[in-house]
Amino acid sequence: MDNPNGRSGELVVTRRCVFGVTGMGLLATSGPGLAQILITDVTERRKATMDIRRNGERPSTKAPEAYFSGAVRVEPVFQVGEPVRLNGGSVTFEPGARTAWHTHPLGQTLIVTAGLGWVQTEGGPIEEIRPGDVVWLPPGENHWHGSTPTTAMTHIAVQESLNGKNVDWLEKVSDEQYRK
């Protein structure tokens, strides 16, 4: 392909001959034998090595009383650092236990693995959740989740961080709000 300005040996970049993939840092231009590929992000990721976290290396913790009511245990499943912003934990709520109202900047997915629980979004009904149910809560959706008054519930909670934050905690769910 000749340069549009007619000068040989000079690179002219036009909208027609440039494409980019921002997430990979890829830039390519057309022309005889001309291709420049910048793959900095991909190269950095390839330098990383596999990381195996063995069972028992991630201790269970009691959920903070400031954000939970009742007996709640949190077991980290995975917490991946930059460039990945994803983390997940297995949370067990004893009967009557629940989170405070909260939101997630990039949403949250709950995968119920045991027991019987409840989830509610602000202004909506309390919904029953059982093993195998998957709940998606969109970004910024004010909600709470926990067990029923008589049955424990365990779920895996998966969320992403935005600017280092994955949750905004609000007020506790009152006993009146919790009653179905």
JSON list of C-alpha atoms in Angstrom, two decimals:
[
{"chain": "A", "resi": 1, "resn": "MET", "atom": "CA", "xyz": [0.00, 0.00, 0.00]},
{"chain": "A", "resi": 2, "resn": "ASP", "atom": "CA", "xyz": [1.38, 3.41, -0.90]},
{"chain": "A", "resi": 3, "resn": "ASN", "atom": "CA", "xyz": [1.39, 6.31, 1.49]},
{"chain": "A", "resi": 4, "resn": "PRO", "atom": "CA", "xyz": [-1.58, 8.60, 0.85]},
{"chain": "A", "resi": 5, "resn": "ASN", "atom": "CA", "xyz": [0.75, 11.61, 0.78]},
{"chain": "A", "resi": 6, "resn": "GLY", "atom": "CA", "xyz": [2.99, 10.02, -1.88]},
{"chain": "A", "resi": 7, "resn": "ARG", "atom": "CA", "xyz": [6.22, 10.17, 0.19]},
{"chain": "A", "resi": 8, "resn": "SER", "atom": "CA", "xyz": [8.06, 6.84, 0.48]},
{"chain": "A", "resi": 9, "resn": "GLY", "atom": "CA", "xyz": [9.56, 5.63, 3.74]},
{"chain": "A", "resi": 10, "resn": "GLU", "atom": "CA", "xyz": [7.16, 7.72, 5.84]},
{"chain": "A", "resi": 11, "resn": "LEU", "atom": "CA", "xyz": [4.46, 6.16, 8.00]},
{"chain": "A", "resi": 12, "resn": "VAL", "atom": "CA", "xyz": [1.05, 7.73, 7.83]},
{"chain": "A", "resi": 13, "resn": "VAL", "atom": "CA", "xyz": [-1.52, 6.41, 10.27]},
{"chain": "A", "resi": 14, "resn": "THR", "atom": "CA", "xyz": [-5.14, 6.77, 9.27]},
{"chain": "A", "resi": 15, "resn": "ARG", "atom": "CA", "xyz": [-8.34, 5.50, 10.84]},
{"chain": "A", "resi": 16, "resn": "ARG", "atom": "CA", "xyz": [-8.53, 2.87, 8.09]},
{"chain": "A", "resi": 17, "resn": "CYS", "atom": "CA", "xyz": [-5.18, 1.29, 8.87]},
{"chain": "A", "resi": 18, "resn": "VAL", "atom": "CA", "xyz": [-5.22, 1.30, 12.69]},
{"chain": "A", "resi": 19, "resn": "PHE", "atom": "CA", "xyz": [-7.04, -0.99, 15.03]},
{"chain": "A", "resi": 20, "resn": "GLY", "atom": "CA", "xyz": [-6.63, -1.43, 18.75]},
{"chain": "A", "resi": 21, "resn": "VAL", "atom": "CA", "xyz": [-7.66, -3.73, 21.50]},
{"chain": "A", "resi": 22, "resn": "THR", "atom": "CA", "xyz": [-7.38, -1.68, 24.64]},
{"chain": "A", "resi": 23, "resn": "GLY", "atom": "CA", "xyz": [-7.47, -4.56, 27.14]},
{"chain": "A", "resi": 24, "resn": "MET", "atom": "CA", "xyz": [-4.45, -6.20, 25.50]},
{"chain": "A", "resi": 25, "resn": "GLY", "atom": "CA", "xyz": [-2.61, -3.02, 24.57]},
{"chain": "A", "resi": 26, "resn": "LEU", "atom": "CA", "xyz": [-2.55, -4.10, 20.91]},
{"chain": "A", "resi": 27, "resn": "LEU", "atom": "CA", "xyz": [-1.87, -1.67, 18.04]},
{"chain": "A", "resi": 28, "resn": "ALA", "atom": "CA", "xyz": [-1.37, -2.75, 14.44]},
{"chain": "A", "resi": 29, "resn": "THR", "atom": "CA", "xyz": [-0.93, -0.69, 11.30]},
{"chain": "A", "resi": 30, "resn": "SER", "atom": "CA", "xyz": [-1.07, -1.78, 7.70]},
{"chain": "A", "resi": 31, "resn": "GLY", "atom": "CA", "xyz": [1.55, -1.24, 5.04]},
{"chain": "A", "resi": 32, "resn": "PRO", "atom": "CA", "xyz": [4.28, -3.26, 3.34]},
{"chain": "A", "resi": 33, "resn": "GLY", "atom": "CA", "xyz": [5.84, -5.39, 6.06]},
{"chain": "A", "resi": 34, "resn": "LEU", "atom": "CA", "xyz": [4.74, -2.96, 8.75]},
{"chain": "A", "resi": 35, "resn": "ALA", "atom": "CA", "xyz": [3.21, -4.29, 11.95]},
{"chain": "A", "resi": 36, "resn": "GLN", "atom": "CA", "xyz": [3.91, -3.01, 15.41]},
{"chain": "A", "resi": 37, "resn": "ILE", "atom": "CA", "xyz": [2.41, -5.01, 18.23]},
{"chain": "A", "resi": 38, "resn": "LEU", "atom": "CA", "xyz": [2.55, -3.80, 21.78]},
{"chain": "A", "resi": 39, "resn": "ILE", "atom": "CA", "xyz": [1.55, -6.56, 24.15]},
{"chain": "A", "resi": 40, "resn": "THR", "atom": "CA", "xyz": [2.76, -5.19, 27.46]},
{"chain": "A", "resi": 41, "resn": "ASP", "atom": "CA", "xyz": [-0.18, -6.37, 29.56]},
{"chain": "A", "resi": 42, "resn": "VAL", "atom": "CA", "xyz": [-0.13, -9.87, 28.08]},
{"chain": "A", "resi": 43, "resn": "THR", "atom": "CA", "xyz": [3.65, -10.13, 28.50]},
{"chain": "A", "resi": 44, "resn": "GLU", "atom": "CA", "xyz": [3.37, -9.14, 32.17]},
{"chain": "A", "resi": 45, "resn": "ARG", "atom": "CA", "xyz": [0.66, -11.74, 32.74]},
{"chain": "A", "resi": 46, "resn": "ARG", "atom": "CA", "xyz": [2.82, -14.43, 31.14]},
{"chain": "A", "resi": 47, "resn": "LYS", "atom": "CA", "xyz": [5.62, -13.63, 33.61]},
{"chain": "A", "resi": 48, "resn": "ALA", "atom": "CA", "xyz": [3.32, -14.57, 36.49]},
{"chain": "A", "resi": 49, "resn": "THR", "atom": "CA", "xyz": [3.36, -18.15, 37.67]},
{"chain": "A", "resi": 50, "resn": "MET", "atom": "CA", "xyz": [0.57, -20.45, 38.75]},
{"chain": "A", "resi": 51, "resn": "ASP", "atom": "CA", "xyz": [-0.41, -20.02, 42.39]},
{"chain": "A", "resi": 52, "resn": "ILE", "atom": "CA", "xyz": [-2.00, -22.87, 44.36]},
{"chain": "A", "resi": 53, "resn": "ARG", "atom": "CA", "xyz": [-3.52, -22.07, 47.72]},
{"chain": "A", "resi": 54, "resn": "ARG", "atom": "CA", "xyz": [-3.83, -25.31, 49.67]},
{"chain": "A", "resi": 55, "resn": "ASN", "atom": "CA", "xyz": [-6.83, -26.20, 51.78]},
{"chain": "A", "resi": 56, "resn": "GLY", "atom": "CA", "xyz": [-6.15, -25.11, 55.34]},
{"chain": "A", "resi": 57, "resn": "GLU", "atom": "CA", "xyz": [-3.87, -22.20, 54.35]},
{"chain": "A", "resi": 58, "resn": "ARG", "atom": "CA", "xyz": [-6.81, -19.77, 54.41]},
{"chain": "A", "resi": 59, "resn": "PRO", "atom": "CA", "xyz": [-8.20, -19.69, 57.95]},
{"chain": "A", "resi": 60, "resn": "SER", "atom": "CA", "xyz": [-11.89, -19.19, 58.67]},
{"chain": "A", "resi": 61, "resn": "THR", "atom": "CA", "xyz": [-12.82, -16.00, 60.46]},
{"chain": "A", "resi": 62, "resn": "LYS", "atom": "CA", "xyz": [-15.82, -14.74, 62.35]},
{"chain": "A", "resi": 63, "resn": "ALA", "atom": "CA", "xyz": [-17.65, -12.10, 60.29]},
{"chain": "A", "resi": 64, "resn": "PRO", "atom": "CA", "xyz": [-17.37, -8.58, 61.75]},
{"chain": "A", "resi": 65, "resn": "GLU", "atom": "CA", "xyz": [-20.28, -7.71, 64.08]},
{"chain": "A", "resi": 66, "resn": "ALA", "atom": "CA", "xyz": [-20.44, -4.23, 62.57]},
{"chain": "A", "resi": 67, "resn": "TYR", "atom": "CA", "xyz": [-21.72, -5.69, 59.27]},
{"chain": "A", "resi": 68, "resn": "PHE", "atom": "CA", "xyz": [-23.44, -8.94, 60.29]},
{"chain": "A", "resi": 69, "resn": "SER", "atom": "CA", "xyz": [-26.11, -9.99, 62.79]},
{"chain": "A", "resi": 70, "resn": "GLY", "atom": "CA", "xyz": [-25.87, -13.43, 64.40]},
{"chain": "A", "resi": 71, "resn": "ALA", "atom": "CA", "xyz": [-23.20, -16.09, 64.02]},
{"chain": "A", "resi": 72, "resn": "VAL", "atom": "CA", "xyz": [-21.50, -15.88, 60.61]},
{"chain": "A", "resi": 73, "resn": "ARG", "atom": "CA", "xyz": [-18.29, -17.59, 59.49]},
{"chain": "A", "resi": 74, "resn": "VAL", "atom": "CA", "xyz": [-16.29, -16.52, 56.42]},
{"chain": "A", "resi": 75, "resn": "GLU", "atom": "CA", "xyz": [-13.84, -18.79, 54.64]},
{"chain": "A", "resi": 76, "resn": "PRO", "atom": "CA", "xyz": [-11.81, -17.13, 51.88]},
{"chain": "A", "resi": 77, "resn": "VAL", "atom": "CA", "xyz": [-12.08, -19.17, 48.67]},
{"chain": "A", "resi": 78, "resn": "PHE", "atom": "CA", "xyz": [-9.98, -16.92, 46.47]},
{"chain": "A", "resi": 79, "resn": "GLN", "atom": "CA", "xyz": [-8.63, -13.40, 46.61]},
{"chain": "A", "resi": 80, "resn": "VAL", "atom": "CA", "xyz": [-6.79, -12.48, 43.45]},
{"chain": "A", "resi": 81, "resn": "GLY", "atom": "CA", "xyz": [-4.68, -9.32, 43.31]},
{"chain": "A", "resi": 82, "resn": "GLU", "atom": "CA", "xyz": [-4.02, -6.96, 40.43]},
{"chain": "A", "resi": 83, "resn": "PRO", "atom": "CA", "xyz": [-4.57, -7.09, 37.56]},
{"chain": "A", "resi": 84, "resn": "VAL", "atom": "CA", "xyz": [-7.53, -9.34, 38.45]},
{"chain": "A", "resi": 85, "resn": "ARG", "atom": "CA", "xyz": [-10.05, -7.68, 40.78]},
{"chain": "A", "resi": 86, "resn": "LEU", "atom": "CA", "xyz": [-12.09, -10.77, 41.66]},
{"chain": "A", "resi": 87, "resn": "ASN", "atom": "CA", "xyz": [-12.52, -12.33, 45.09]},
{"chain": "A", "resi": 88, "resn": "GLY", "atom": "CA", "xyz": [-14.81, -14.91, 46.60]},
{"chain": "A", "resi": 89, "resn": "GLY", "atom": "CA", "xyz": [-15.61, -16.38, 49.96]},
{"chain": "A", "resi": 90, "resn": "SER", "atom": "CA", "xyz": [-17.73, -19.13, 51.40]},
{"chain": "A", "resi": 91, "resn": "VAL", "atom": "CA", "xyz": [-20.04, -17.62, 54.01]},
{"chain": "A", "resi": 92, "resn": "THR", "atom": "CA", "xyz": [-22.02, -19.70, 56.51]},
{"chain": "A", "resi": 93, "resn": "PHE", "atom": "CA", "xyz": [-24.92, -18.07, 58.33]},
{"chain": "A", "resi": 94, "resn": "GLU", "atom": "CA", "xyz": [-26.24, -19.88, 61.41]},
{"chain": "A", "resi": 95, "resn": "PRO", "atom": "CA", "xyz": [-30.05, -19.75, 61.86]},
{"chain": "A", "resi": 96, "resn": "GLY", "atom": "CA", "xyz": [-31.21, -16.14, 62.16]},
{"chain": "A", "resi": 97, "resn": "ALA", "atom": "CA", "xyz": [-27.91, -14.65, 60.93]},
{"chain": "A", "resi": 98, "resn": "ARG", "atom": "CA", "xyz": [-27.69, -12.10, 58.13]},
{"chain": "A", "resi": 99, "resn": "THR", "atom": "CA", "xyz": [-25.66, -9.33, 56.55]},
{"chain": "A", "resi": 100, "resn": "ALA", "atom": "CA", "xyz": [-26.31, -5.64, 57.00]},
{"chain": "A", "resi": 101, "resn": "TRP", "atom": "CA", "xyz": [-27.76, -3.74, 54.04]},
{"chain": "A", "resi": 102, "resn": "HIS", "atom": "CA", "xyz": [-24.98, -3.20, 51.51]},
{"chain": "A", "resi": 103, "resn": "THR", "atom": "CA", "xyz": [-24.09, -2.57, 47.87]},
{"chain": "A", "resi": 104, "resn": "HIS", "atom": "CA", "xyz": [-21.26, -3.65, 45.57]},
{"chain": "A", "resi": 105, "resn": "PRO", "atom": "CA", "xyz": [-19.72, -1.24, 43.05]},
{"chain": "A", "resi": 106, "resn": "LEU", "atom": "CA", "xyz": [-19.48, -3.96, 40.36]},
{"chain": "A", "resi": 107, "resn": "GLY", "atom": "CA", "xyz": [-22.26, -6.25, 41.56]},
{"chain": "A", "resi": 108, "resn": "GLN", "atom": "CA", "xyz": [-22.19, -9.59, 43.34]},
{"chain": "A", "resi": 109, "resn": "THR", "atom": "CA", "xyz": [-22.98, -13.22, 42.56]},
{"chain": "A", "resi": 110, "resn": "LEU", "atom": "CA", "xyz": [-24.17, -15.58, 45.28]},
{"chain": "A", "resi": 111, "resn": "ILE", "atom": "CA", "xyz": [-24.00, -19.36, 44.74]},
{"chain": "A", "resi": 112, "resn": "VAL", "atom": "CA", "xyz": [-25.98, -21.18, 47.42]},
{"chain": "A", "resi": 113, "resn": "THR", "atom": "CA", "xyz": [-24.24, -24.42, 48.43]},
{"chain": "A", "resi": 114, "resn": "ALA", "atom": "CA", "xyz": [-26.15, -25.57, 51.53]},
{"chain": "A", "resi": 115, "resn": "GLY", "atom": "CA", "xyz": [-29.19, -24.89, 53.69]},
{"chain": "A", "resi": 116, "resn": "LEU", "atom": "CA", "xyz": [-32.00, -22.42, 53.21]},
{"chain": "A", "resi": 117, "resn": "GLY", "atom": "CA", "xyz": [-31.61, -18.66, 53.05]},
{"chain": "A", "resi": 118, "resn": "TRP", "atom": "CA", "xyz": [-33.18, -15.35, 52.22]},
{"chain": "A", "resi": 119, "resn": "VAL", "atom": "CA", "xyz": [-32.12, -12.44, 50.05]},
{"chain": "A", "resi": 120, "resn": "GLN", "atom": "CA", "xyz": [-33.85, -9.10, 49.65]},
{"chain": "A", "resi": 121, "resn": "THR", "atom": "CA", "xyz": [-33.27, -5.98, 47.57]},
{"chain": "A", "resi": 122, "resn": "GLU", "atom": "CA", "xyz": [-34.45, -2.63, 48.87]},
{"chain": "A", "resi": 123, "resn": "GLY", "atom": "CA", "xyz": [-38.19, -2.28, 48.29]},
{"chain": "A", "resi": 124, "resn": "GLY", "atom": "CA", "xyz": [-38.56, -5.87, 47.06]},
{"chain": "A", "resi": 125, "resn": "PRO", "atom": "CA", "xyz": [-39.90, -9.02, 48.72]},
{"chain": "A", "resi": 126, "resn": "ILE", "atom": "CA", "xyz": [-37.74, -11.41, 50.70]},
{"chain": "A", "resi": 127, "resn": "GLU", "atom": "CA", "xyz": [-36.82, -14.26, 48.33]},
{"chain": "A", "resi": 128, "resn": "GLU", "atom": "CA", "xyz": [-36.04, -17.80, 49.46]},
{"chain": "A", "resi": 129, "resn": "ILE", "atom": "CA", "xyz": [-32.75, -19.27, 48.17]},
{"chain": "A", "resi": 130, "resn": "ARG", "atom": "CA", "xyz": [-31.68, -22.93, 48.18]},
{"chain": "A", "resi": 131, "resn": "PRO", "atom": "CA", "xyz": [-28.63, -25.03, 47.19]},
{"chain": "A", "resi": 132, "resn": "GLY", "atom": "CA", "xyz": [-27.92, -24.68, 43.47]},
{"chain": "A", "resi": 133, "resn": "ASP", "atom": "CA", "xyz": [-29.55, -21.24, 43.23]},
{"chain": "A", "resi": 134, "resn": "VAL", "atom": "CA", "xyz": [-27.40, -18.47, 41.75]},
{"chain": "A", "resi": 135, "resn": "VAL", "atom": "CA", "xyz": [-28.30, -14.88, 42.61]},
{"chain": "A", "resi": 136, "resn": "TRP", "atom": "CA", "xyz": [-26.96, -11.89, 40.64]},
{"chain": "A", "resi": 137, "resn": "LEU", "atom": "CA", "xyz": [-27.13, -8.52, 42.36]},
{"chain": "A", "resi": 138, "resn": "PRO", "atom": "CA", "xyz": [-26.34, -5.63, 39.99]},
{"chain": "A", "resi": 139, "resn": "PRO", "atom": "CA", "xyz": [-23.89, -2.83, 40.79]},
{"chain": "A", "resi": 140, "resn": "GLY", "atom": "CA", "xyz": [-25.22, -0.43, 43.41]},
{"chain": "A", "resi": 141, "resn": "GLU", "atom": "CA", "xyz": [-28.25, -2.60, 44.31]},
{"chain": "A", "resi": 142, "resn": "ASN", "atom": "CA", "xyz": [-28.97, -2.20, 48.05]},
{"chain": "A", "resi": 143, "resn": "HIS", "atom": "CA", "xyz": [-29.56, -5.67, 49.49]},
{"chain": "A", "resi": 144, "resn": "TRP", "atom": "CA", "xyz": [-29.01, -8.13, 52.32]},
{"chain": "A", "resi": 145, "resn": "HIS", "atom": "CA", "xyz": [-28.80, -11.94, 52.54]},
{"chain": "A", "resi": 146, "resn": "GLY", "atom": "CA", "xyz": [-28.63, -14.58, 55.24]},
{"chain": "A", "resi": 147, "resn": "SER", "atom": "CA", "xyz": [-30.21, -17.69, 56.69]},
{"chain": "A", "resi": 148, "resn": "THR", "atom": "CA", "xyz": [-33.82, -18.25, 57.66]},
{"chain": "A", "resi": 149, "resn": "PRO", "atom": "CA", "xyz": [-34.74, -18.11, 61.38]},
{"chain": "A", "resi": 150, "resn": "THR", "atom": "CA", "xyz": [-34.58, -21.91, 61.69]},
{"chain": "A", "resi": 151, "resn": "THR", "atom": "CA", "xyz": [-32.09, -23.13, 59.04]},
{"chain": "A", "resi": 152, "resn": "ALA", "atom": "CA", "xyz": [-28.41, -22.34, 58.42]},
{"chain": "A", "resi": 153, "resn": "MET", "atom": "CA", "xyz": [-27.30, -21.35, 54.91]},
{"chain": "A", "resi": 154, "resn": "THR", "atom": "CA", "xyz": [-23.95, -21.32, 53.13]},
{"chain": "A", "resi": 155, "resn": "HIS", "atom": "CA", "xyz": [-23.19, -19.50, 49.91]},
{"chain": "A", "resi": 156, "resn": "ILE", "atom": "CA", "xyz": [-20.15, -18.53, 47.91]},
{"chain": "A", "resi": 157, "resn": "ALA", "atom": "CA", "xyz": [-20.11, -14.77, 47.39]},
{"chain": "A", "resi": 158, "resn": "VAL", "atom": "CA", "xyz": [-18.16, -13.50, 44.37]},
{"chain": "A", "resi": 159, "resn": "GLN", "atom": "CA", "xyz": [-17.50, -9.82, 43.70]},
{"chain": "A", "resi": 160, "resn": "GLU", "atom": "CA", "xyz": [-15.03, -7.53, 41.95]},
{"chain": "A", "resi": 161, "resn": "SER", "atom": "CA", "xyz": [-13.24, -4.53, 43.37]},
{"chain": "A", "resi": 162, "resn": "LEU", "atom": "CA", "xyz": [-13.40, -1.06, 41.90]},
{"chain": "A", "resi": 163, "resn": "ASN", "atom": "CA", "xyz": [-10.61, 1.26, 43.00]},
{"chain": "A", "resi": 164, "resn": "GLY", "atom": "CA", "xyz": [-9.72, -1.23, 45.74]},
{"chain": "A", "resi": 165, "resn": "LYS", "atom": "CA", "xyz": [-13.25, -1.50, 47.17]},
{"chain": "A", "resi": 166, "resn": "ASN", "atom": "CA", "xyz": [-15.76, -4.33, 46.71]},
{"chain": "A", "resi": 167, "resn": "VAL", "atom": "CA", "xyz": [-18.53, -3.44, 49.20]},
{"chain": "A", "resi": 168, "resn": "ASP", "atom": "CA", "xyz": [-20.21, -0.43, 50.79]},
{"chain": "A", "resi": 169, "resn": "TRP", "atom": "CA", "xyz": [-21.78, -1.35, 54.13]},
{"chain": "A", "resi": 170, "resn": "LEU", "atom": "CA", "xyz": [-24.92, 0.42, 55.30]},
{"chain": "A", "resi": 171, "resn": "GLU", "atom": "CA", "xyz": [-27.22, 0.01, 58.35]},
{"chain": "A", "resi": 172, "resn": "LYS", "atom": "CA", "xyz": [-28.01, -3.35, 59.88]},
{"chain": "A", "resi": 173, "resn": "VAL", "atom": "CA", "xyz": [-31.19, -5.19, 58.90]},
{"chain": "A", "resi": 174, "resn": "SER", "atom": "CA", "xyz": [-33.63, -4.74, 61.79]},
{"chain": "A", "resi": 175, "resn": "ASP", "atom": "CA", "xyz": [-35.55, -7.64, 63.31]},
{"chain": "A", "resi": 176, "resn": "GLU", "atom": "CA", "xyz": [-38.74, -6.18, 61.81]},
{"chain": "A", "resi": 177, "resn": "GLN", "atom": "CA", "xyz": [-37.19, -6.08, 58.31]},
{"chain": "A", "resi": 178, "resn": "TYR", "atom": "CA", "xyz": [-35.90, -9.64, 58.74]},
{"chain": "A", "resi": 179, "resn": "ARG", "atom": "CA", "xyz": [-39.28, -11.15, 59.62]},
{"chain": "A", "resi": 180, "resn": "LYS", "atom": "CA", "xyz": [-41.01, -12.59, 56.57]}
]
